[in-house]
JSON list of C-alpha atoms in Angstrom, two decimals:
[
{"chain": "J", "resi": 1, "resn": "GLY", "atom": "CA", "xyz": [8.92, 30.25, -0.32]},
{"chain": "J", "resi": 2, "resn": "ALA", "atom": "CA", "xyz": [5.76, 31.66, -1.81]},
{"chain": "J", "resi": 3, "resn": "VAL", "atom": "CA", "xyz": [2.56, 30.81, 0.03]},
{"chain": "J", "resi": 4, "resn": "VAL", "atom": "CA", "xyz": [-1.01, 30.93, -1.23]},
{"chain": "J", "resi": 5, "resn": "SER", "atom": "CA", "xyz": [-3.74, 30.68, 1.36]},
{"chain": "J", "resi": 6, "resn": "GLN", "atom": "CA", "xyz": [-7.17, 29.46, 0.32]},
{"chain": "J", "resi": 7, "resn": "HIS", "atom": "CA", "xyz": [-10.25, 29.66, 2.52]},
{"chain": "J", "resi": 8, "resn": "PRO", "atom": "CA", "xyz": [-12.41, 27.84, 3.41]},
{"chain": "J", "resi": 9, "resn": "SER", "atom": "CA", "xyz": [-10.92, 24.40, 3.03]},
{"chain": "J", "resi": 10, "resn": "TRP", "atom": "CA", "xyz": [-14.37, 22.87, 2.82]},
{"chain": "J", "resi": 11, "resn": "VAL", "atom": "CA", "xyz": [-17.94, 24.11, 2.72]},
{"chain": "J", "resi": 12, "resn": "ILE", "atom": "CA", "xyz": [-21.37, 22.56, 2.53]},
{"chain": "J", "resi": 13, "resn": "CYS", "atom": "CA", "xyz": [-24.21, 24.68, 1.24]},
{"chain": "J", "resi": 14, "resn": "LYS", "atom": "CA", "xyz": [-27.81, 24.30, 0.19]},
{"chain": "J", "resi": 15, "resn": "SER", "atom": "CA", "xyz": [-28.91, 24.41, -3.42]},
{"chain": "J", "resi": 16, "resn": "GLY", "atom": "CA", "xyz": [-29.64, 27.92, -4.56]},
{"chain": "J", "resi": 17, "resn": "THR", "atom": "CA", "xyz": [-27.29, 29.66, -2.17]},
{"chain": "J", "resi": 18, "resn": "SER", "atom": "CA", "xyz": [-23.98, 31.34, -2.97]},
{"chain": "J", "resi": 19, "resn": "VAL", "atom": "CA", "xyz": [-20.55, 30.49, -1.69]},
{"chain": "J", "resi": 20, "resn": "LYS", "atom": "CA", "xyz": [-17.43, 32.68, -1.69]},
{"chain": "J", "resi": 21, "resn": "ILE", "atom": "CA", "xyz": [-13.92, 31.23, -1.79]},
{"chain": "J", "resi": 22, "resn": "GLU", "atom": "CA", "xyz": [-10.91, 33.41, -1.02]},
{"chain": "J", "resi": 23, "resn": "CYS", "atom": "CA", "xyz": [-7.40, 33.06, -2.37]},
{"chain": "J", "resi": 24, "resn": "ARG", "atom": "CA", "xyz": [-4.60, 35.13, -0.87]},
{"chain": "J", "resi": 25, "resn": "SER", "atom": "CA", "xyz": [-0.94, 35.40, -1.75]},
{"chain": "J", "resi": 26, "resn": "LEU", "atom": "CA", "xyz": [0.68, 35.83, 1.65]},
{"chain": "J", "resi": 27, "resn": "ASP", "atom": "CA", "xyz": [4.20, 36.96, 0.91]},
{"chain": "J", "resi": 28, "resn": "PHE", "atom": "CA", "xyz": [4.13, 38.16, -2.66]},
{"chain": "J", "resi": 29, "resn": "GLN", "atom": "CA", "xyz": [1.99, 40.17, -5.01]},
{"chain": "J", "resi": 30, "resn": "ALA", "atom": "CA", "xyz": [0.13, 38.43, -7.77]},
{"chain": "J", "resi": 31, "resn": "THR", "atom": "CA", "xyz": [-1.30, 40.41, -10.64]},
{"chain": "J", "resi": 32, "resn": "THR", "atom": "CA", "xyz": [-2.68, 37.19, -12.03]},
{"chain": "J", "resi": 33, "resn": "MET", "atom": "CA", "xyz": [-4.29, 34.28, -10.26]},
{"chain": "J", "resi": 34, "resn": "PHE", "atom": "CA", "xyz": [-5.88, 31.19, -11.70]},
{"chain": "J", "resi": 35, "resn": "TRP", "atom": "CA", "xyz": [-8.91, 29.22, -10.63]},
{"chain": "J", "resi": 36, "resn": "TYR", "atom": "CA", "xyz": [-9.16, 25.50, -11.30]},
{"chain": "J", "resi": 37, "resn": "ARG", "atom": "CA", "xyz": [-11.85, 22.93, -10.71]},
{"chain": "J", "resi": 38, "resn": "GLN", "atom": "CA", "xyz": [-11.22, 19.25, -10.15]},
{"chain": "J", "resi": 39, "resn": "PHE", "atom": "CA", "xyz": [-13.83, 16.51, -10.18]},
{"chain": "J", "resi": 40, "resn": "PRO", "atom": "CA", "xyz": [-13.13, 13.14, -8.54]},
{"chain": "J", "resi": 41, "resn": "LYS", "atom": "CA", "xyz": [-10.44, 11.07, -10.26]},
{"chain": "J", "resi": 42, "resn": "GLN", "atom": "CA", "xyz": [-9.91, 13.79, -12.86]},
{"chain": "J", "resi": 43, "resn": "SER", "atom": "CA", "xyz": [-7.16, 16.30, -13.47]},
{"chain": "J", "resi": 44, "resn": "LEU", "atom": "CA", "xyz": [-7.32, 20.01, -12.76]},
{"chain": "J", "resi": 45, "resn": "MET", "atom": "CA", "xyz": [-9.26, 22.02, -15.31]},
{"chain": "J", "resi": 46, "resn": "LEU", "atom": "CA", "xyz": [-8.75, 25.76, -15.62]},
{"chain": "J", "resi": 47, "resn": "MET", "atom": "CA", "xyz": [-11.90, 27.76, -15.07]},
{"chain": "J", "resi": 48, "resn": "ALA", "atom": "CA", "xyz": [-10.70, 31.32, -15.31]},
{"chain": "J", "resi": 49, "resn": "THR", "atom": "CA", "xyz": [-7.77, 33.68, -15.09]},
{"chain": "J", "resi": 50, "resn": "SER", "atom": "CA", "xyz": [-8.15, 36.42, -12.53]},
{"chain": "J", "resi": 51, "resn": "ASN", "atom": "CA", "xyz": [-6.50, 39.74, -13.33]},
{"chain": "J", "resi": 52, "resn": "GLU", "atom": "CA", "xyz": [-6.00, 42.43, -10.71]},
{"chain": "J", "resi": 53, "resn": "GLY", "atom": "CA", "xyz": [-8.01, 45.51, -11.52]},
{"chain": "J", "resi": 54, "resn": "SER", "atom": "CA", "xyz": [-9.70, 44.11, -14.57]},
{"chain": "J", "resi": 55, "resn": "LYS", "atom": "CA", "xyz": [-12.26, 41.53, -15.62]},
{"chain": "J", "resi": 56, "resn": "ALA", "atom": "CA", "xyz": [-11.48, 37.86, -15.36]},
{"chain": "J", "resi": 57, "resn": "THR", "atom": "CA", "xyz": [-10.97, 35.74, -18.44]},
{"chain": "J", "resi": 58, "resn": "TYR", "atom": "CA", "xyz": [-13.13, 32.62, -18.47]},
{"chain": "J", "resi": 59, "resn": "GLU", "atom": "CA", "xyz": [-12.46, 29.37, -20.23]},
{"chain": "J", "resi": 60, "resn": "GLN", "atom": "CA", "xyz": [-14.92, 28.10, -22.79]},
{"chain": "J", "resi": 61, "resn": "GLY", "atom": "CA", "xyz": [-17.94, 26.53, -21.17]},
{"chain": "J", "resi": 62, "resn": "VAL", "atom": "CA", "xyz": [-17.53, 28.28, -17.82]},
{"chain": "J", "resi": 63, "resn": "GLU", "atom": "CA", "xyz": [-20.44, 30.60, -17.02]},
{"chain": "J", "resi": 64, "resn": "LYS", "atom": "CA", "xyz": [-19.10, 33.98, -15.96]},
{"chain": "J", "resi": 65, "resn": "ASP", "atom": "CA", "xyz": [-22.39, 34.95, -14.36]},
{"chain": "J", "resi": 66, "resn": "LYS", "atom": "CA", "xyz": [-22.37, 31.83, -12.22]},
{"chain": "J", "resi": 67, "resn": "PHE", "atom": "CA", "xyz": [-18.73, 31.88, -11.18]},
{"chain": "J", "resi": 68, "resn": "LEU", "atom": "CA", "xyz": [-18.02, 35.47, -10.18]},
{"chain": "J", "resi": 69, "resn": "ILE", "atom": "CA", "xyz": [-14.38, 36.38, -9.82]},
{"chain": "J", "resi": 70, "resn": "ASN", "atom": "CA", "xyz": [-13.10, 39.52, -8.14]},
{"chain": "J", "resi": 71, "resn": "HIS", "atom": "CA", "xyz": [-9.41, 40.44, -7.96]},
{"chain": "J", "resi": 72, "resn": "ALA", "atom": "CA", "xyz": [-9.52, 43.76, -6.17]},
{"chain": "J", "resi": 73, "resn": "SER", "atom": "CA", "xyz": [-5.99, 43.76, -4.79]},
{"chain": "J", "resi": 74, "resn": "LEU", "atom": "CA", "xyz": [-2.58, 42.32, -5.61]},
{"chain": "J", "resi": 75, "resn": "THR", "atom": "CA", "xyz": [-2.94, 39.71, -2.88]},
{"chain": "J", "resi": 76, "resn": "LEU", "atom": "CA", "xyz": [-6.58, 38.66, -2.98]},
{"chain": "J", "resi": 77, "resn": "SER", "atom": "CA", "xyz": [-8.83, 36.99, -5.51]},
{"chain": "J", "resi": 78, "resn": "THR", "atom": "CA", "xyz": [-12.28, 35.64, -4.72]},
{"chain": "J", "resi": 79, "resn": "LEU", "atom": "CA", "xyz": [-14.46, 33.13, -6.50]},
{"chain": "J", "resi": 80, "resn": "THR", "atom": "CA", "xyz": [-18.18, 33.23, -5.77]},
{"chain": "J", "resi": 81, "resn": "VAL", "atom": "CA", "xyz": [-20.32, 30.32, -6.88]},
{"chain": "J", "resi": 82, "resn": "THR", "atom": "CA", "xyz": [-23.78, 31.80, -7.27]},
{"chain": "J", "resi": 83, "resn": "SER", "atom": "CA", "xyz": [-27.01, 29.83, -7.06]},
{"chain": "J", "resi": 84, "resn": "ALA", "atom": "CA", "xyz": [-25.07, 26.66, -6.41]},
{"chain": "J", "resi": 85, "resn": "HIS", "atom": "CA", "xyz": [-26.42, 23.31, -7.56]},
{"chain": "J", "resi": 86, "resn": "PRO", "atom": "CA", "xyz": [-25.29, 19.78, -6.72]},
{"chain": "J", "resi": 87, "resn": "GLU", "atom": "CA", "xyz": [-23.41, 19.55, -10.02]},
{"chain": "J", "resi": 88, "resn": "ASP", "atom": "CA", "xyz": [-21.21, 22.42, -8.82]},
{"chain": "J", "resi": 89, "resn": "SER", "atom": "CA", "xyz": [-19.88, 20.17, -6.07]},
{"chain": "J", "resi": 90, "resn": "SER", "atom": "CA", "xyz": [-16.18, 19.89, -6.74]},
{"chain": "J", "resi": 91, "resn": "PHE", "atom": "CA", "xyz": [-12.68, 20.70, -5.52]},
{"chain": "J", "resi": 92, "resn": "TYR", "atom": "CA", "xyz": [-11.76, 24.30, -6.33]},
{"chain": "J", "resi": 93, "resn": "ILE", "atom": "CA", "xyz": [-8.10, 25.32, -6.37]},
{"chain": "J", "resi": 94, "resn": "CYS", "atom": "CA", "xyz": [-6.48, 28.70, -6.89]},
{"chain": "J", "resi": 95, "resn": "SER", "atom": "CA", "xyz": [-2.95, 29.39, -8.07]},
{"chain": "J", "resi": 96, "resn": "ALA", "atom": "CA", "xyz": [-0.65, 32.37, -8.33]},
{"chain": "J", "resi": 97, "resn": "ARG", "atom": "CA", "xyz": [2.74, 32.90, -9.83]},
{"chain": "J", "resi": 98, "resn": "GLU", "atom": "CA", "xyz": [5.49, 34.68, -8.03]},
{"chain": "J", "resi": 99, "resn": "GLY", "atom": "CA", "xyz": [7.97, 36.61, -10.10]},
{"chain": "J", "resi": 100, "resn": "ARG", "atom": "CA", "xyz": [10.80, 34.16, -9.58]},
{"chain": "J", "resi": 101, "resn": "GLU", "atom": "CA", "xyz": [10.65, 31.39, -12.16]},
{"chain": "J", "resi": 102, "resn": "ARG", "atom": "CA", "xyz": [12.40, 28.96, -9.83]},
{"chain": "J", "resi": 103, "resn": "GLU", "atom": "CA", "xyz": [9.36, 28.50, -7.68]},
{"chain": "J", "resi": 104, "resn": "GLY", "atom": "CA", "xyz": [6.98, 28.22, -10.56]},
{"chain": "J", "resi": 105, "resn": "TYR", "atom": "CA", "xyz": [3.36, 28.45, -9.62]},
{"chain": "J", "resi": 106, "resn": "THR", "atom": "CA", "xyz": [2.09, 28.19, -6.07]},
{"chain": "J", "resi": 107, "resn": "PHE", "atom": "CA", "xyz": [-1.25, 26.61, -5.35]},
{"chain": "J", "resi": 108, "resn": "GLY", "atom": "CA", "xyz": [-3.73, 27.01, -2.56]},
{"chain": "J", "resi": 109, "resn": "SER", "atom": "CA", "xyz": [-4.75, 23.99, -0.52]},
{"chain": "J", "resi": 110, "resn": "GLY", "atom": "CA", "xyz": [-8.10, 23.81, -2.28]},
{"chain": "J", "resi": 111, "resn": "THR", "atom": "CA", "xyz": [-11.75, 24.12, -1.25]},
{"chain": "J", "resi": 112, "resn": "ARG", "atom": "CA", "xyz": [-14.05, 21.13, -1.20]},
{"chain": "J", "resi": 113, "resn": "LEU", "atom": "CA", "xyz": [-17.55, 22.40, -2.09]},
{"chain": "J", "resi": 114, "resn": "THR", "atom": "CA", "xyz": [-20.52, 20.15, -1.48]},
{"chain": "J", "resi": 115, "resn": "VAL", "atom": "CA", "xyz": [-23.94, 21.38, -2.54]},
{"chain": "J", "resi": 116, "resn": "VAL", "atom": "CA", "xyz": [-26.87, 19.54, -0.99]},
{"chain": "N", "resi": 1, "resn": "ASP", "atom": "CA", "xyz": [3.08, 24.02, -24.50]},
{"chain": "N", "resi": 2, "resn": "ALA", "atom": "CA", "xyz": [4.39, 20.66, -25.69]},
{"chain": "N", "resi": 3, "resn": "LYS", "atom": "CA", "xyz": [2.30, 17.56, -25.02]},
{"chain": "N", "resi": 4, "resn": "THR", "atom": "CA", "xyz": [3.49, 15.11, -22.39]},
{"chain": "N", "resi": 5, "resn": "THR", "atom": "CA", "xyz": [2.80, 11.41, -21.90]},
{"chain": "N", "resi": 6, "resn": "GLN", "atom": "CA", "xyz": [3.00, 9.67, -18.54]},
{"chain": "N", "resi": 7, "resn": "PRO", "atom": "CA", "xyz": [2.02, 6.19, -17.36]},
{"chain": "N", "resi": 8, "resn": "PRO", "atom": "CA", "xyz": [-1.28, 6.34, -15.48]},
{"chain": "N", "resi": 9, "resn": "SER", "atom": "CA", "xyz": [-0.01, 4.55, -12.39]},
{"chain": "N", "resi": 10, "resn": "MET", "atom": "CA", "xyz": [3.07, 3.11, -10.70]},
{"chain": "N", "resi": 11, "resn": "ASP", "atom": "CA", "xyz": [3.85, 1.36, -7.44]},
{"chain": "N", "resi": 12, "resn": "CYS", "atom": "CA", "xyz": [7.03, 1.66, -5.43]},
{"chain": "N", "resi": 13, "resn": "ALA", "atom": "CA", "xyz": [8.19, -0.01, -2.25]},
{"chain": "N", "resi": 14, "resn": "GLU", "atom": "CA", "xyz": [8.82, 2.26, 0.70]},
{"chain": "N", "resi": 15, "resn": "GLY", "atom": "CA", "xyz": [12.48, 3.17, 1.00]},
{"chain": "N", "resi": 16, "resn": "ARG", "atom": "CA", "xyz": [13.23, 2.39, -2.61]},
{"chain": "N", "resi": 17, "resn": "ALA", "atom": "CA", "xyz": [13.76, 4.89, -5.40]},
{"chain": "N", "resi": 18, "resn": "ALA", "atom": "CA", "xyz": [10.72, 5.89, -7.41]},
{"chain": "N", "resi": 19, "resn": "ASN", "atom": "CA", "xyz": [11.44, 6.65, -11.06]},
{"chain": "N", "resi": 20, "resn": "LEU", "atom": "CA", "xyz": [8.64, 8.41, -12.87]},
{"chain": "N", "resi": 21, "resn": "PRO", "atom": "CA", "xyz": [9.01, 8.74, -16.65]},
{"chain": "N", "resi": 22, "resn": "CYS", "atom": "CA", "xyz": [7.63, 11.43, -18.93]},
{"chain": "N", "resi": 23, "resn": "ASN", "atom": "CA", "xyz": [7.74, 11.64, -22.70]},
{"chain": "N", "resi": 24, "resn": "HIS", "atom": "CA", "xyz": [7.76, 15.06, -24.37]},
{"chain": "N", "resi": 25, "resn": "SER", "atom": "CA", "xyz": [8.97, 14.37, -27.89]},
{"chain": "N", "resi": 26, "resn": "THR", "atom": "CA", "xyz": [7.67, 17.68, -29.30]},
{"chain": "N", "resi": 27, "resn": "ILE", "atom": "CA", "xyz": [9.44, 19.88, -26.75]},
{"chain": "N", "resi": 28, "resn": "SER", "atom": "CA", "xyz": [10.80, 23.13, -28.13]},
{"chain": "N", "resi": 29, "resn": "GLY", "atom": "CA", "xyz": [14.30, 24.44, -27.52]},
{"chain": "N", "resi": 30, "resn": "ASN", "atom": "CA", "xyz": [13.22, 27.06, -24.99]},
{"chain": "N", "resi": 31, "resn": "GLU", "atom": "CA", "xyz": [10.73, 24.92, -23.06]},
{"chain": "N", "resi": 32, "resn": "TYR", "atom": "CA", "xyz": [11.45, 23.68, -19.58]},
{"chain": "N", "resi": 33, "resn": "VAL", "atom": "CA", "xyz": [10.25, 20.48, -17.96]},
{"chain": "N", "resi": 34, "resn": "TYR", "atom": "CA", "xyz": [8.35, 21.04, -14.72]},
{"chain": "N", "resi": 35, "resn": "TRP", "atom": "CA", "xyz": [7.17, 18.48, -12.20]},
{"chain": "N", "resi": 36, "resn": "TYR", "atom": "CA", "xyz": [4.37, 19.01, -9.72]},
{"chain": "N", "resi": 37, "resn": "ARG", "atom": "CA", "xyz": [2.60, 16.58, -7.45]},
{"chain": "N", "resi": 38, "resn": "GLN", "atom": "CA", "xyz": [-0.82, 16.53, -5.87]},
{"chain": "N", "resi": 39, "resn": "ILE", "atom": "CA", "xyz": [-1.44, 14.65, -2.69]},
{"chain": "N", "resi": 40, "resn": "HIS", "atom": "CA", "xyz": [-5.06, 13.61, -2.29]},
{"chain": "N", "resi": 41, "resn": "SER", "atom": "CA", "xyz": [-7.39, 16.53, -1.54]},
{"chain": "N", "resi": 42, "resn": "GLN", "atom": "CA", "xyz": [-4.60, 19.09, -1.58]},
{"chain": "N", "resi": 43, "resn": "GLY", "atom": "CA", "xyz": [-3.40, 21.65, -4.08]},
{"chain": "N", "resi": 44, "resn": "PRO", "atom": "CA", "xyz": [-0.50, 20.77, -6.40]},
{"chain": "N", "resi": 45, "resn": "GLN", "atom": "CA", "xyz": [3.02, 21.27, -5.10]},
{"chain": "N", "resi": 46, "resn": "TYR", "atom": "CA", "xyz": [6.03, 22.32, -7.13]},
{"chain": "N", "resi": 47, "resn": "ILE", "atom": "CA", "xyz": [8.83, 19.75, -7.12]},
{"chain": "N", "resi": 48, "resn": "ILE", "atom": "CA", "xyz": [11.54, 20.65, -9.61]},
{"chain": "N", "resi": 49, "resn": "HIS", "atom": "CA", "xyz": [12.17, 21.94, -13.10]},
{"chain": "N", "resi": 50, "resn": "GLY", "atom": "CA", "xyz": [14.97, 21.87, -15.65]},
{"chain": "N", "resi": 51, "resn": "LEU", "atom": "CA", "xyz": [15.97, 22.74, -19.21]},
{"chain": "N", "resi": 52, "resn": "LYS", "atom": "CA", "xyz": [18.60, 20.24, -20.30]},
{"chain": "N", "resi": 53, "resn": "ASN", "atom": "CA", "xyz": [20.96, 19.59, -17.43]},
{"chain": "N", "resi": 54, "resn": "ASN", "atom": "CA", "xyz": [20.10, 17.19, -14.68]},
{"chain": "N", "resi": 55, "resn": "GLU", "atom": "CA", "xyz": [18.75, 18.93, -11.61]},
{"chain": "N", "resi": 56, "resn": "THR", "atom": "CA", "xyz": [18.60, 17.95, -7.96]},
{"chain": "N", "resi": 57, "resn": "ASN", "atom": "CA", "xyz": [16.99, 19.55, -4.95]},
{"chain": "N", "resi": 58, "resn": "GLU", "atom": "CA", "xyz": [15.91, 18.46, -1.51]},
{"chain": "N", "resi": 59, "resn": "MET", "atom": "CA", "xyz": [12.84, 16.73, -2.87]},
{"chain": "N", "resi": 60, "resn": "ALA", "atom": "CA", "xyz": [13.94, 14.97, -6.02]},
{"chain": "N", "resi": 61, "resn": "SER", "atom": "CA", "xyz": [16.23, 14.64, -9.00]},
{"chain": "N", "resi": 62, "resn": "LEU", "atom": "CA", "xyz": [15.32, 15.34, -12.60]},
{"chain": "N", "resi": 63, "resn": "ILE", "atom": "CA", "xyz": [17.08, 13.52, -15.39]},
{"chain": "N", "resi": 64, "resn": "ILE", "atom": "CA", "xyz": [16.53, 14.86, -18.91]},
{"chain": "N", "resi": 65, "resn": "THR", "atom": "CA", "xyz": [17.75, 12.88, -21.91]},
{"chain": "N", "resi": 66, "resn": "GLU", "atom": "CA", "xyz": [20.28, 14.47, -24.21]},
{"chain": "N", "resi": 67, "resn": "ASP", "atom": "CA", "xyz": [17.71, 14.89, -26.98]},
{"chain": "N", "resi": 68, "resn": "ARG", "atom": "CA", "xyz": [15.28, 16.32, -24.38]},
{"chain": "N", "resi": 69, "resn": "LYS", "atom": "CA", "xyz": [12.47, 14.15, -25.64]},
{"chain": "N", "resi": 70, "resn": "SER", "atom": "CA", "xyz": [11.96, 12.45, -22.31]},
{"chain": "N", "resi": 71, "resn": "SER", "atom": "CA", "xyz": [12.74, 12.88, -18.65]},
{"chain": "N", "resi": 72, "resn": "THR", "atom": "CA", "xyz": [12.59, 10.97, -15.37]},
{"chain": "N", "resi": 73, "resn": "LEU", "atom": "CA", "xyz": [11.71, 12.27, -11.95]},
{"chain": "N", "resi": 74, "resn": "ILE", "atom": "CA", "xyz": [13.52, 10.37, -9.23]},
{"chain": "N", "resi": 75, "resn": "LEU", "atom": "CA", "xyz": [12.43, 10.25, -5.61]},
{"chain": "N", "resi": 76, "resn": "PRO", "atom": "CA", "xyz": [15.51, 8.63, -4.08]},
{"chain": "N", "resi": 77, "resn": "HIS", "atom": "CA", "xyz": [13.94, 7.11, -0.98]},
{"chain": "N", "resi": 78, "resn": "ALA", "atom": "CA", "xyz": [10.19, 7.02, -1.35]},
{"chain": "N", "resi": 79, "resn": "THR", "atom": "CA", "xyz": [8.03, 7.26, 1.76]},
{"chain": "N", "resi": 80, "resn": "LEU", "atom": "CA", "xyz": [4.33, 6.66, 2.23]},
{"chain": "N", "resi": 81, "resn": "ARG", "atom": "CA", "xyz": [3.83, 10.43, 2.19]},
{"chain": "N", "resi": 82, "resn": "ASP", "atom": "CA", "xyz": [5.07, 10.51, -1.39]},
{"chain": "N", "resi": 83, "resn": "THR", "atom": "CA", "xyz": [1.90, 8.76, -2.54]},
{"chain": "N", "resi": 84, "resn": "ALA", "atom": "CA", "xyz": [0.38, 11.29, -4.92]},
{"chain": "N", "resi": 85, "resn": "VAL", "atom": "CA", "xyz": [-0.39, 12.11, -8.53]},
{"chain": "N", "resi": 86, "resn": "TYR", "atom": "CA", "xyz": [2.72, 13.41, -10.28]},
{"chain": "N", "resi": 87, "resn": "TYR", "atom": "CA", "xyz": [2.36, 15.79, -13.20]},
{"chain": "N", "resi": 88, "resn": "CYS", "atom": "CA", "xyz": [5.00, 16.46, -15.85]},
{"chain": "N", "resi": 89, "resn": "ILE", "atom": "CA", "xyz": [4.45, 19.80, -17.60]},
{"chain": "N", "resi": 90, "resn": "VAL", "atom": "CA", "xyz": [6.43, 21.36, -20.42]},
{"chain": "N", "resi": 91, "resn": "ARG", "atom": "CA", "xyz": [6.34, 25.09, -20.99]},
{"chain": "N", "resi": 92, "resn": "ALA", "atom": "CA", "xyz": [8.43, 28.11, -21.86]},
{"chain": "N", "resi": 93, "resn": "PRO", "atom": "CA", "xyz": [9.75, 30.16, -18.92]},
{"chain": "N", "resi": 94, "resn": "GLY", "atom": "CA", "xyz": [8.42, 33.56, -18.11]},
{"chain": "N", "resi": 95, "resn": "SER", "atom": "CA", "xyz": [5.00, 32.83, -19.48]},
{"chain": "N", "resi": 96, "resn": "ALA", "atom": "CA", "xyz": [2.21, 34.37, -17.48]},
{"chain": "N", "resi": 97, "resn": "ARG", "atom": "CA", "xyz": [-0.28, 31.83, -18.74]},
{"chain": "N", "resi": 98, "resn": "GLN", "atom": "CA", "xyz": [-1.79, 29.11, -16.61]},
{"chain": "N", "resi": 99, "resn": "LEU", "atom": "CA", "xyz": [-0.31, 25.68, -16.06]},
{"chain": "N", "resi": 100, "resn": "THR", "atom": "CA", "xyz": [-2.09, 23.00, -18.05]},
{"chain": "N", "resi": 101, "resn": "PHE", "atom": "CA", "xyz": [-2.34, 19.64, -16.34]},
{"chain": "N", "resi": 102, "resn": "GLY", "atom": "CA", "xyz": [-2.52, 16.29, -18.05]},
{"chain": "N", "resi": 103, "resn": "SER", "atom": "CA", "xyz": [-3.67, 13.14, -16.34]},
{"chain": "N", "resi": 104, "resn": "GLY", "atom": "CA", "xyz": [-0.38, 12.54, -14.51]},
{"chain": "N", "resi": 105, "resn": "THR", "atom": "CA", "xyz": [0.94, 9.38, -12.84]},
{"chain": "N", "resi": 106, "resn": "GLN", "atom": "CA", "xyz": [-0.61, 8.03, -9.67]},
{"chain": "N", "resi": 107, "resn": "LEU", "atom": "CA", "xyz": [2.34, 6.88, -7.58]},
{"chain": "N", "resi": 108, "resn": "THR", "atom": "CA", "xyz": [1.48, 4.55, -4.74]},
{"chain": "N", "resi": 109, "resn": "VAL", "atom": "CA", "xyz": [4.22, 3.86, -2.22]},
{"chain": "N", "resi": 110, "resn": "LEU", "atom": "CA", "xyz": [3.66, 0.50, -0.61]},
{"chain": "N", "resi": 111, "resn": "PRO", "atom": "CA", "xyz": [4.76, -0.36, 2.94]}
]
């Protein structure tokens, strides 16, 4: 089945630094990928939709200059958290949809970001 | 996408069947019912989906009522590894939009 690889699985960084998270579709091409954020004991909240070869679409309230998304190829999307602060600490998850409806959407394993 | 309602939590004894309900009374004729689950600190995992007929795969069975206003996900022999949050999502097929997650049901399988 479809596999989405997300890296790193966890990262600790200092306030003010930037962190890049990669999301790769391993065995299929994804023109669209999605980035979610999940705070403890809450559900997944969509942050942005990543479109290959064009600008990402951000949800209301998500700062596009803080959460930089690049989708330069059909198998790779990256999310960069710039000038991270402790309130950015969260679980970040990417998702991609393969063409076959049967498998629905495939999710990465998530990245636990802790900003200290 | 139609709104769904799920109980916030359920317990199930290991080895017994886990039946997770979902109400979707405003479902449209072309919308499917999807189930995903999220084990703690992992990304969501696709389980099963269906339109109106009951569906079964290696993971679970999906029972959809005749009026399609509710459904039940059945894990026939729950194990401790099935402890997770289960999400019921209703949407039309072929949509390229994102999945929208509600609060789901926290299933705890007890030894």
